[in-house]
PDB file of C-alpha atoms in Angstrom:
ATOM      1  CA  MET A 278      17.004 180.822 159.292  1.00 45.00           C
ATOM      2  CA  SER A 279      15.268 177.919 157.669  1.00 42.00           C
ATOM      3  CA  SER A 280      12.234 178.389 155.478  1.00 42.00           C
ATOM      4  CA  GLY A 281       8.866 176.753 155.946  1.00 46.00           C
ATOM      5  CA  CYS A 282       8.683 175.820 152.254  1.00 57.00           C
ATOM      6  CA  ARG A 283      10.848 173.221 150.619  1.00 72.00           C
ATOM      7  CA  ARG A 284      14.222 174.642 149.683  1.00 77.00           C
ATOM      8  CA  PRO A 285      15.330 174.396 146.024  1.00 72.00           C
ATOM      9  CA  GLU A 286      18.568 172.614 146.942  1.00 70.00           C
ATOM     10  CA  HIS A 287      16.479 169.840 148.550  1.00 68.00           C
ATOM     11  CA  ILE A 288      14.514 169.237 145.359  1.00 71.00           C
ATOM     12  CA  ALA A 289      17.265 168.512 142.840  1.00 68.00           C
ATOM     13  CA  PRO A 290      20.914 169.321 142.016  1.00 68.00           C
ATOM     14  CA  PRO A 291      21.360 172.876 140.660  1.00 71.00           C
ATOM     15  CA  GLU A 292      22.080 171.775 137.091  1.00 70.00           C
ATOM     16  CA  VAL A 293      18.775 169.844 137.166  1.00 70.00           C
ATOM     17  CA  PHE A 294      16.632 172.260 139.166  1.00 72.00           C
ATOM     18  CA  TYR A 295      17.557 175.235 136.973  1.00 72.00           C
ATOM     19  CA  ASN A 296      16.176 173.793 133.748  1.00 77.00           C
ATOM     20  CA  GLU A 297      14.843 175.770 130.779  1.00 85.00           C
ATOM     21  CA  GLU A 298      11.505 176.471 132.461  1.00 82.00           C
ATOM     22  CA  GLU A 299      13.097 177.704 135.692  1.00 82.00           C
ATOM     23  CA  ALA A 300      15.695 179.717 133.786  1.00 78.00           C
ATOM     24  CA  LYS A 301      13.016 181.632 131.874  1.00 80.00           C
ATOM     25  CA  LYS A 302      11.598 182.913 135.169  1.00 79.00           C
ATOM     26  CA  TYR A 303      14.809 184.820 135.755  1.00 75.00           C
ATOM     27  CA  SER A 304      14.331 186.821 132.582  1.00 75.00           C
ATOM     28  CA  GLN A 305      10.540 187.250 132.695  1.00 82.00           C
ATOM     29  CA  ASN A 306       9.562 187.596 136.372  1.00 82.00           C
ATOM     30  CA  SER A 307       9.771 191.295 137.249  1.00 87.00           C
ATOM     31  CA  ARG A 308       9.683 190.646 140.999  1.00 87.00           C
ATOM     32  CA  MET A 309      12.546 188.170 140.749  1.00 85.00           C
ATOM     33  CA  ILE A 310      14.557 190.616 138.645  1.00 88.00           C
ATOM     34  CA  GLU A 311      13.956 193.391 141.190  1.00 90.00           C
ATOM     35  CA  ILE A 312      15.084 191.264 144.144  1.00 90.00           C
ATOM     36  CA  GLN A 313      18.165 189.987 142.303  1.00 90.00           C
ATOM     37  CA  THR A 314      19.149 193.525 141.345  1.00 92.00           C
ATOM     38  CA  GLN A 315      18.711 194.826 144.900  1.00 94.00           C
ATOM     39  CA  MET A 316      20.876 192.049 146.359  1.00 95.00           C
ATOM     40  CA  SER A 317      23.516 192.591 143.679  1.00 96.00           C
ATOM     41  CA  GLU A 318      23.578 196.300 144.483  1.00 96.00           C
ATOM     42  CA  ARG A 319      24.090 195.548 148.165  1.00 96.00           C
ATOM     43  CA  ALA A 320      26.824 192.995 147.400  1.00 97.00           C
ATOM     44  CA  VAL A 321      28.734 195.520 145.283  1.00 97.00           C
ATOM     45  CA  GLU A 322      28.360 198.112 148.044  1.00 96.00           C
ATOM     46  CA  LEU A 323      29.931 195.649 150.505  1.00 96.00           C
ATOM     47  CA  LEU A 324      32.824 195.050 148.077  1.00 96.00           C
ATOM     48  CA  ASN A 325      33.940 198.612 148.851  1.00 93.00           C
ATOM     49  CA  LEU A 326      35.503 199.092 145.409  1.00 95.00           C
ATOM     50  CA  PRO A 327      37.451 202.241 144.456  1.00 92.00           C
ATOM     51  CA  GLU A 328      35.160 205.003 143.220  1.00 88.00           C
ATOM     52  CA  ASP A 329      35.055 205.839 139.503  1.00 86.00           C
ATOM     53  CA  GLN A 330      37.418 202.984 138.667  1.00 92.00           C
ATOM     54  CA  PRO A 331      36.393 199.995 136.533  1.00 96.00           C
ATOM     55  CA  CYS A 332      37.193 196.667 138.193  1.00 98.00           C
ATOM     56  CA  TYR A 333      37.391 193.092 136.947  1.00 98.00           C
ATOM     57  CA  LEU A 334      34.914 191.039 138.966  1.00 98.00           C
ATOM     58  CA  LEU A 335      33.815 187.416 139.281  1.00 98.00           C
ATOM     59  CA  ASP A 336      30.133 186.497 139.590  1.00 98.00           C
ATOM     60  CA  VAL A 337      29.773 182.974 141.021  1.00 98.00           C
ATOM     61  CA  GLY A 338      26.416 181.379 140.258  1.00 95.00           C
ATOM     62  CA  CYS A 339      25.741 184.111 137.709  1.00 95.00           C
ATOM     63  CA  GLY A 340      22.634 182.390 136.323  1.00 92.00           C
ATOM     64  CA  SER A 341      20.924 184.376 133.591  1.00 91.00           C
ATOM     65  CA  GLY A 342      23.194 187.384 134.131  1.00 93.00           C
ATOM     66  CA  LEU A 343      20.939 189.636 136.214  1.00 93.00           C
ATOM     67  CA  SER A 344      23.723 190.406 138.687  1.00 95.00           C
ATOM     68  CA  GLY A 345      26.087 190.930 135.780  1.00 96.00           C
ATOM     69  CA  ASP A 346      23.725 193.522 134.317  1.00 95.00           C
ATOM     70  CA  TYR A 347      24.152 195.593 137.454  1.00 95.00           C
ATOM     71  CA  LEU A 348      27.944 195.182 137.353  1.00 97.00           C
ATOM     72  CA  SER A 349      27.955 196.413 133.761  1.00 97.00           C
ATOM     73  CA  GLU A 350      25.758 199.387 134.677  1.00 95.00           C
ATOM     74  CA  GLU A 351      28.309 200.322 137.322  1.00 95.00           C
ATOM     75  CA  GLY A 352      31.059 200.295 134.702  1.00 96.00           C
ATOM     76  CA  HIS A 353      32.770 197.051 135.729  1.00 97.00           C
ATOM     77  CA  TYR A 354      33.964 194.111 133.652  1.00 98.00           C
ATOM     78  CA  TRP A 355      32.990 190.646 134.789  1.00 98.00           C
ATOM     79  CA  VAL A 356      33.122 186.899 134.294  1.00 98.00           C
ATOM     80  CA  GLY A 357      30.186 184.722 135.324  1.00 97.00           C
ATOM     81  CA  VAL A 358      30.373 181.067 136.356  1.00 97.00           C
ATOM     82  CA  ASP A 359      27.331 178.789 136.596  1.00 95.00           C
ATOM     83  CA  ILE A 360      26.632 175.057 136.589  1.00 93.00           C
ATOM     84  CA  SER A 361      23.334 175.341 134.684  1.00 93.00           C
ATOM     85  CA  MET A 362      23.616 175.383 130.901  1.00 94.00           C
ATOM     86  CA  ALA A 363      19.969 176.461 130.695  1.00 92.00           C
ATOM     87  CA  MET A 364      20.676 179.568 132.781  1.00 92.00           C
ATOM     88  CA  LEU A 365      23.750 180.437 130.735  1.00 95.00           C
ATOM     89  CA  ASP A 366      21.726 180.020 127.529  1.00 93.00           C
ATOM     90  CA  VAL A 367      19.307 182.657 128.812  1.00 93.00           C
ATOM     91  CA  ALA A 368      22.256 184.931 129.593  1.00 94.00           C
ATOM     92  CA  LEU A 369      23.547 184.436 126.045  1.00 94.00           C
ATOM     93  CA  ASP A 370      20.119 185.186 124.592  1.00 93.00           C
ATOM     94  CA  ARG A 371      20.017 188.367 126.653  1.00 92.00           C
ATOM     95  CA  GLU A 372      23.434 189.328 125.234  1.00 94.00           C
ATOM     96  CA  VAL A 373      24.986 190.183 128.586  1.00 95.00           C
ATOM     97  CA  ASP A 374      28.294 192.046 128.523  1.00 96.00           C
ATOM     98  CA  GLY A 375      30.248 189.604 130.691  1.00 96.00           C
ATOM     99  CA  ASP A 376      32.101 186.435 129.731  1.00 97.00           C
ATOM    100  CA  LEU A 377      30.364 183.194 130.742  1.00 97.00           C
ATOM    101  CA  VAL A 378      31.886 179.957 132.011  1.00 97.00           C
ATOM    102  CA  LEU A 379      30.082 176.644 132.528  1.00 96.00           C
ATOM    103  CA  GLY A 380      31.445 175.109 135.702  1.00 95.00           C
ATOM    104  CA  ASP A 381      30.802 173.501 139.079  1.00 94.00           C
ATOM    105  CA  MET A 382      31.982 175.823 141.841  1.00 95.00           C
ATOM    106  CA  GLY A 383      32.596 172.796 144.043  1.00 94.00           C
ATOM    107  CA  GLN A 384      35.375 171.719 141.677  1.00 94.00           C
ATOM    108  CA  GLY A 385      37.162 175.038 142.058  1.00 96.00           C
ATOM    109  CA  MET A 386      37.580 178.237 140.048  1.00 97.00           C
ATOM    110  CA  PRO A 387      39.682 177.760 136.870  1.00 95.00           C
ATOM    111  CA  PHE A 388      41.407 181.142 136.868  1.00 97.00           C
ATOM    112  CA  ARG A 389      44.970 182.371 137.217  1.00 97.00           C
ATOM    113  CA  PRO A 390      46.163 183.751 140.574  1.00 97.00           C
ATOM    114  CA  GLY A 391      45.304 187.387 141.176  1.00 97.00           C
ATOM    115  CA  THR A 392      42.876 187.647 138.259  1.00 97.00           C
ATOM    116  CA  PHE A 393      39.952 189.422 139.943  1.00 98.00           C
ATOM    117  CA  ASP A 394      39.522 192.618 141.962  1.00 98.00           C
ATOM    118  CA  GLY A 395      36.521 191.155 143.783  1.00 98.00           C
ATOM    119  CA  CYS A 396      33.793 188.520 143.728  1.00 98.00           C
ATOM    120  CA  ILE A 397      30.048 188.522 144.286  1.00 98.00           C
ATOM    121  CA  SER A 398      27.620 185.626 144.502  1.00 97.00           C
ATOM    122  CA  ILE A 399      23.853 185.788 144.937  1.00 95.00           C
ATOM    123  CA  SER A 400      21.927 182.836 146.385  1.00 91.00           C
ATOM    124  CA  ALA A 401      24.412 180.175 145.266  1.00 92.00           C
ATOM    125  CA  LEU A 402      26.841 179.231 148.039  1.00 93.00           C
ATOM    126  CA  GLN A 403      24.391 177.186 150.140  1.00 89.00           C
ATOM    127  CA  TRP A 404      24.094 174.643 147.290  1.00 87.00           C
ATOM    128  CA  LEU A 405      27.614 173.416 148.148  1.00 89.00           C
ATOM    129  CA  CYS A 406      26.359 172.247 151.544  1.00 85.00           C
ATOM    130  CA  ASN A 407      24.406 169.435 149.841  1.00 80.00           C
ATOM    131  CA  ALA A 408      25.861 166.113 148.736  1.00 69.00           C
ATOM    132  CA  ASP A 409      24.085 165.461 145.432  1.00 70.00           C
ATOM    133  CA  LYS A 410      26.377 162.561 144.523  1.00 72.00           C
ATOM    134  CA  LYS A 411      28.024 159.779 146.525  1.00 72.00           C
ATOM    135  CA  SER A 412      31.395 161.325 145.726  1.00 76.00           C
ATOM    136  CA  HIS A 413      30.361 164.728 147.108  1.00 78.00           C
ATOM    137  CA  SER A 414      31.746 165.841 150.457  1.00 90.00           C
ATOM    138  CA  PRO A 415      30.385 169.308 151.363  1.00 90.00           C
ATOM    139  CA  PRO A 416      33.420 170.292 153.501  1.00 93.00           C
ATOM    140  CA  LYS A 417      35.855 169.261 150.760  1.00 95.00           C
ATOM    141  CA  ARG A 418      33.862 170.968 148.008  1.00 94.00           C
ATOM    142  CA  LEU A 419      33.573 174.161 150.038  1.00 96.00           C
ATOM    143  CA  TYR A 420      37.297 174.137 150.770  1.00 97.00           C
ATOM    144  CA  THR A 421      38.159 173.471 147.115  1.00 97.00           C
ATOM    145  CA  PHE A 422      35.973 176.391 146.082  1.00 98.00           C
ATOM    146  CA  PHE A 423      37.247 178.832 148.714  1.00 98.00           C
ATOM    147  CA  SER A 424      40.934 177.956 148.254  1.00 98.00           C
ATOM    148  CA  SER A 425      40.751 178.377 144.469  1.00 98.00           C
ATOM    149  CA  LEU A 426      38.778 181.614 144.874  1.00 98.00           C
ATOM    150  CA  TYR A 427      41.331 182.939 147.355  1.00 98.00           C
ATOM    151  CA  SER A 428      44.058 182.330 144.786  1.00 97.00           C
ATOM    152  CA  SER A 429      42.149 184.013 141.953  1.00 98.00           C
ATOM    153  CA  LEU A 430      41.637 187.264 143.917  1.00 98.00           C
ATOM    154  CA  VAL A 431      44.178 190.049 144.231  1.00 97.00           C
ATOM    155  CA  ARG A 432      45.410 190.490 147.792  1.00 95.00           C
ATOM    156  CA  GLY A 433      43.198 192.895 149.671  1.00 94.00           C
ATOM    157  CA  ALA A 434      40.125 192.071 147.568  1.00 96.00           C
ATOM    158  CA  ARG A 435      36.750 191.092 149.002  1.00 97.00           C
ATOM    159  CA  ALA A 436      34.282 188.347 148.158  1.00 98.00           C
ATOM    160  CA  ILE A 437      30.627 188.914 149.055  1.00 98.00           C
ATOM    161  CA  PHE A 438      28.143 186.050 149.180  1.00 98.00           C
ATOM    162  CA  GLN A 439      24.427 186.599 149.682  1.00 96.00           C
ATOM    163  CA  ILE A 440      23.201 183.288 151.091  1.00 93.00           C
ATOM    164  CA  TYR A 441      20.107 181.661 152.531  1.00 88.00           C
ATOM    165  CA  PRO A 442      21.536 179.577 155.396  1.00 85.00           C
ATOM    166  CA  GLU A 443      19.404 176.654 156.473  1.00 84.00           C
ATOM    167  CA  ASN A 444      20.627 176.619 160.079  1.00 86.00           C
ATOM    168  CA  SER A 445      23.517 177.632 162.328  1.00 88.00           C
ATOM    169  CA  GLU A 446      25.413 174.414 161.592  1.00 89.00           C
ATOM    170  CA  GLN A 447      25.451 175.286 157.905  1.00 89.00           C
ATOM    171  CA  LEU A 448      26.889 178.711 158.693  1.00 91.00           C
ATOM    172  CA  GLU A 449      29.566 177.075 160.833  1.00 92.00           C
ATOM    173  CA  LEU A 450      30.449 174.700 158.011  1.00 93.00           C
ATOM    174  CA  ILE A 451      30.742 177.477 155.442  1.00 95.00           C
ATOM    175  CA  THR A 452      32.759 179.883 157.592  1.00 94.00           C
ATOM    176  CA  ALA A 453      35.080 177.117 158.836  1.00 94.00           C
ATOM    177  CA  GLN A 454      36.062 176.148 155.289  1.00 96.00           C
ATOM    178  CA  ALA A 455      36.453 179.785 154.204  1.00 96.00           C
ATOM    179  CA  MET A 456      38.772 180.399 157.157  1.00 95.00           C
ATOM    180  CA  LYS A 457      40.706 177.211 156.439  1.00 96.00           C
ATOM    181  CA  ALA A 458      41.310 178.499 152.902  1.00 96.00           C
ATOM    182  CA  GLY A 459      42.870 181.705 154.271  1.00 95.00           C
ATOM    183  CA  PHE A 460      39.980 184.170 154.315  1.00 96.00           C
ATOM    184  CA  THR A 461      39.031 186.384 157.229  1.00 95.00           C
ATOM    185  CA  GLY A 462      35.803 188.331 157.581  1.00 94.00           C
ATOM    186  CA  GLY A 463      32.361 187.463 158.853  1.00 93.00           C
ATOM    187  CA  MET A 464      28.621 187.551 158.383  1.00 93.00           C
ATOM    188  CA  VAL A 465      26.763 190.828 157.845  1.00 94.00           C
ATOM    189  CA  VAL A 466      23.031 190.619 158.551  1.00 94.00           C
ATOM    190  CA  ASP A 467      20.754 193.266 157.061  1.00 93.00           C
ATOM    191  CA  TYR A 468      17.459 194.003 158.849  1.00 92.00           C
ATOM    192  CA  PRO A 469      18.013 191.314 161.497  1.00 91.00           C
ATOM    193  CA  ASN A 470      14.661 192.010 163.197  1.00 88.00           C
ATOM    194  CA  SER A 471      12.629 191.498 160.025  1.00 85.00           C
ATOM    195  CA  SER A 472      11.468 188.040 158.980  1.00 80.00           C
ATOM    196  CA  LYS A 473      10.963 189.111 155.331  1.00 84.00           C
ATOM    197  CA  ALA A 474      13.703 191.687 154.723  1.00 87.00           C
ATOM    198  CA  LYS A 475      16.430 189.866 156.649  1.00 91.00           C
ATOM    199  CA  LYS A 476      19.410 189.049 154.434  1.00 93.00           C
ATOM    200  CA  PHE A 477      22.713 187.298 155.138  1.00 94.00           C
ATOM    201  CA  PHE A 478      25.923 188.445 153.434  1.00 96.00           C
ATOM    202  CA  LEU A 479      29.173 186.577 154.003  1.00 96.00           C
ATOM    203  CA  CYS A 480      31.894 189.210 153.681  1.00 96.00           C
ATOM    204  CA  LEU A 481      35.360 187.716 153.094  1.00 97.00           C
ATOM    205  CA  PHE A 482      38.745 189.448 152.982  1.00 96.00           C
ATOM    206  CA  ALA A 483      41.597 187.967 150.937  1.00 96.00           C
ATOM    207  CA  GLY A 484      45.076 188.562 152.312  1.00 86.00           C
ATOM    208  CA  VAL A 485      44.255 191.316 154.808  1.00 79.00           C
ATOM    209  CA  SER A 486      41.803 191.665 157.677  1.00 77.00           C
ATOM    210  CA  GLY A 487      39.339 194.470 157.066  1.00 76.00           C
ATOM    211  CA  VAL A 488      36.656 196.125 159.155  1.00 84.00           C
ATOM    212  CA  LEU A 489      33.381 194.250 158.875  1.00 88.00           C
ATOM    213  CA  PRO A 490      30.644 196.553 157.500  1.00 87.00           C
ATOM    214  CA  LYS A 491      27.510 197.222 159.524  1.00 88.00           C
ATOM    215  CA  GLY A 492      24.261 195.609 158.506  1.00 90.00           C
ATOM    216  CA  LEU A 493      21.395 197.741 157.232  1.00 89.00           C
ATOM    217  CA  GLY A 494      18.432 198.426 159.501  1.00 82.00           C
ATOM    218  CA  THR A 495      20.431 197.968 162.688  1.00 68.00           C
ATOM    219  CA  GLU A 496      19.803 201.386 164.227  1.00 61.00           C
ATOM    220  CA  THR A 497      17.049 199.974 166.447  1.00 49.00           C
ATOM    221  CA  VAL A 498      18.258 196.407 166.503  1.00 46.00           C
ATOM    222  CA  ASP A 499      17.454 194.196 169.454  1.00 47.00           C
ATOM    223  CA  ARG A 500      20.571 193.563 171.508  1.00 46.00           C
ATOM    224  CA  ASN A 501      19.837 189.848 171.400  1.00 46.00           C
ATOM    225  CA  VAL A 502      19.805 189.794 167.575  1.00 44.00           C
ATOM    226  CA  PRO A 503      23.376 190.010 166.201  1.00 49.00           C
ATOM    227  CA  ASN A 504      23.951 191.826 162.923  1.00 52.00           C
ATOM    228  CA  GLN A 505      27.612 190.839 162.661  1.00 54.00           C
ATOM    229  CA  VAL A 506      29.422 187.550 163.172  1.00 53.00           C
ATOM    230  CA  GLN A 507      33.145 187.981 162.681  1.00 55.00           C
ATOM    231  CA  PHE A 508      35.854 185.357 162.463  1.00 53.00           C
ATOM    232  CA  THR A 509      39.618 185.648 162.139  1.00 48.00           C
ATOM    233  CA  GLY A 510      42.547 183.301 161.769  1.00 47.00           C
ATOM    234  CA  GLN A 511      41.690 181.662 165.083  1.00 42.00           C
ATOM    235  CA  ARG A 512      40.677 178.089 164.350  1.00 38.00           C
ATOM    236  CA  SER A 513      39.943 176.870 167.854  1.00 34.00           C
ATOM    237  CA  ARG A 514      36.268 177.760 167.565  1.00 38.00           C
ATOM    238  CA  PHE A 515      35.828 175.299 164.720  1.00 36.00           C
ATOM    239  CA  LYS A 516      38.403 172.646 165.627  1.00 37.00           C
ATOM    240  CA  ASN A 517      35.766 169.974 166.221  1.00 37.00           C
ATOM    241  CA  MET A 518      33.605 170.926 163.282  1.00 36.00           C
ATOM    242  CA  LYS A 519      35.097 168.830 160.447  1.00 38.00           C
ATOM    243  CA  GLY A 520      32.040 169.511 158.324  1.00 39.00           C
ATOM    244  CA  LYS A 521      29.644 167.727 160.677  1.00 39.00           C
ATOM    245  CA  SER A 522      26.680 168.917 162.703  1.00 40.00           C
ATOM    246  CA  LEU A 523      27.517 170.219 166.151  1.00 47.00           C
ATOM    247  CA  LYS A 524      25.452 167.468 167.713  1.00 48.00           C
ATOM    248  CA  LYS A 525      25.595 167.279 171.524  1.00 53.00           C
ATOM    249  CA  SER A 526      27.100 170.774 171.710  1.00 60.00           C
ATOM    250  CA  LYS A 527      25.628 173.327 174.113  1.00 63.00           C
ATOM    251  CA  ASP A 528      23.777 175.191 171.335  1.00 61.00           C
ATOM    252  CA  TRP A 529      22.453 171.939 169.897  1.00 58.00           C
ATOM    253  CA  ILE A 530      21.118 170.768 173.275  1.00 70.00           C
ATOM    254  CA  LEU A 531      19.525 174.120 174.141  1.00 69.00           C
ATOM    255  CA  GLU A 532      17.910 174.303 170.695  1.00 64.00           C
ATOM    256  CA  LYS A 533      16.546 170.772 171.089  1.00 64.00           C
ATOM    257  CA  LYS A 534      15.113 171.608 174.508  1.00 68.00           C
ATOM    258  CA  GLU A 535      13.408 174.708 173.126  1.00 65.00           C
ATOM    259  CA  ARG A 536      11.821 172.660 170.334  1.00 61.00           C
ATOM    260  CA  ARG A 537      10.487 170.165 172.894  1.00 63.00           C
ATOM    261  CA  ARG A 538       9.039 172.988 175.004  1.00 64.00           C
ATOM    262  CA  ARG A 539       7.221 174.407 171.969  1.00 57.00           C
ATOM    263  CA  GLN A 540       5.811 170.935 171.299  1.00 59.00           C
ATOM    264  CA  GLY A 541       4.537 170.725 174.870  1.00 62.00           C
ATOM    265  CA  LYS A 542       6.922 167.919 175.795  1.00 62.00           C
ATOM    266  CA  GLY A 543       8.766 167.590 179.061  1.00 67.00           C
ATOM    267  CA  VAL A 544      12.352 168.839 179.309  1.00 63.00           C
ATOM    268  CA  ARG A 545      14.791 167.374 181.799  1.00 65.00           C
ATOM    269  CA  ALA A 546      16.820 169.807 183.871  1.00 61.00           C
ATOM    270  CA  ASP A 547      20.546 169.667 183.215  1.00 53.00           C
ATOM    271  CA  THR A 548      23.206 171.074 185.542  1.00 45.00           C
ATOM    272  CA  LYS A 549      25.701 171.634 182.734  1.00 47.00           C
ATOM    273  CA  TYR A 550      23.513 173.778 180.488  1.00 42.00           C
ATOM    274  CA  THR A 551      20.666 175.158 182.580  1.00 45.00           C
ATOM    275  CA  GLY A 552      22.304 175.900 185.896  1.00 42.00           C
ATOM    276  CA  ARG A 553      19.551 174.006 187.751  1.00 45.00           C
ATOM    277  CA  GLN A 554      20.684 171.456 190.257  1.00 44.00           C
ATOM    278  CA  ARG A 555      19.484 167.915 189.976  1.00 46.00           C
ATOM    279  CA  ARG A 556      18.258 166.320 193.164  1.00 49.00           C
ATOM    280  CA  PRO A 557      20.752 163.863 194.656  1.00 48.00           C
ATOM    281  CA  ARG A 558      19.815 160.240 194.457  1.00 49.00           C
ATOM    282  CA  PHE A 559      19.886 158.159 197.669  1.00 44.00           C
TER     283      PHE A 559
END
């Protein structure tokens, strides 16, 4: 899941990273526009909105308004929220149709209960997993965001987040806080066997449990590569999470052993996780 290059959220806080120079790329780079539009189209598809009916949608991390352009083309009304003034300035210059709000998603969504028929977010949610200030607690900021979002959605609505998860622990952190806030749903993985086309979409249901959509490109999927990860109101799976890494867990130990094997280092047999018996000591 992690990328070989340095991730943007490791370079600077979003309001700093997305400066005027970076913001211009989102209105001038044709490849970036194409990718953003494709992911927005997929997110709207996963929203499963009523056909031929305009909806009022929220775009979290709207940036320069590329996702909003697609929402407008589909006949929907929308409000965009972003922490970068530079990105919102580009959206204003482009005269997007949606309303724009400057805000930090980690401080919650400032909207009345039941305002929106759905929510999309492209490449923004993973930024909340970073602590850019001493006062930042990723679990608390995620919970604040999800709980306020849950309130601002009509019951039965969906929220779709396209994300670039750094690792499995980050996914656990995000889904645990979403579930704590009242959402159900799960992760939909498109093209799970492709290193380039693979995309993660967190599909959340507000108020009711829906059927998790199937990921694209899964007709010939490897049985060992999941394209859905569903969670419900059951909290036992995450009861020891508390926003921290699952250090010393089974998955953590097995992953560490595999890394050592790839590095050519010795790996000690362990009866608990490998099934191999240690020799008795006399």
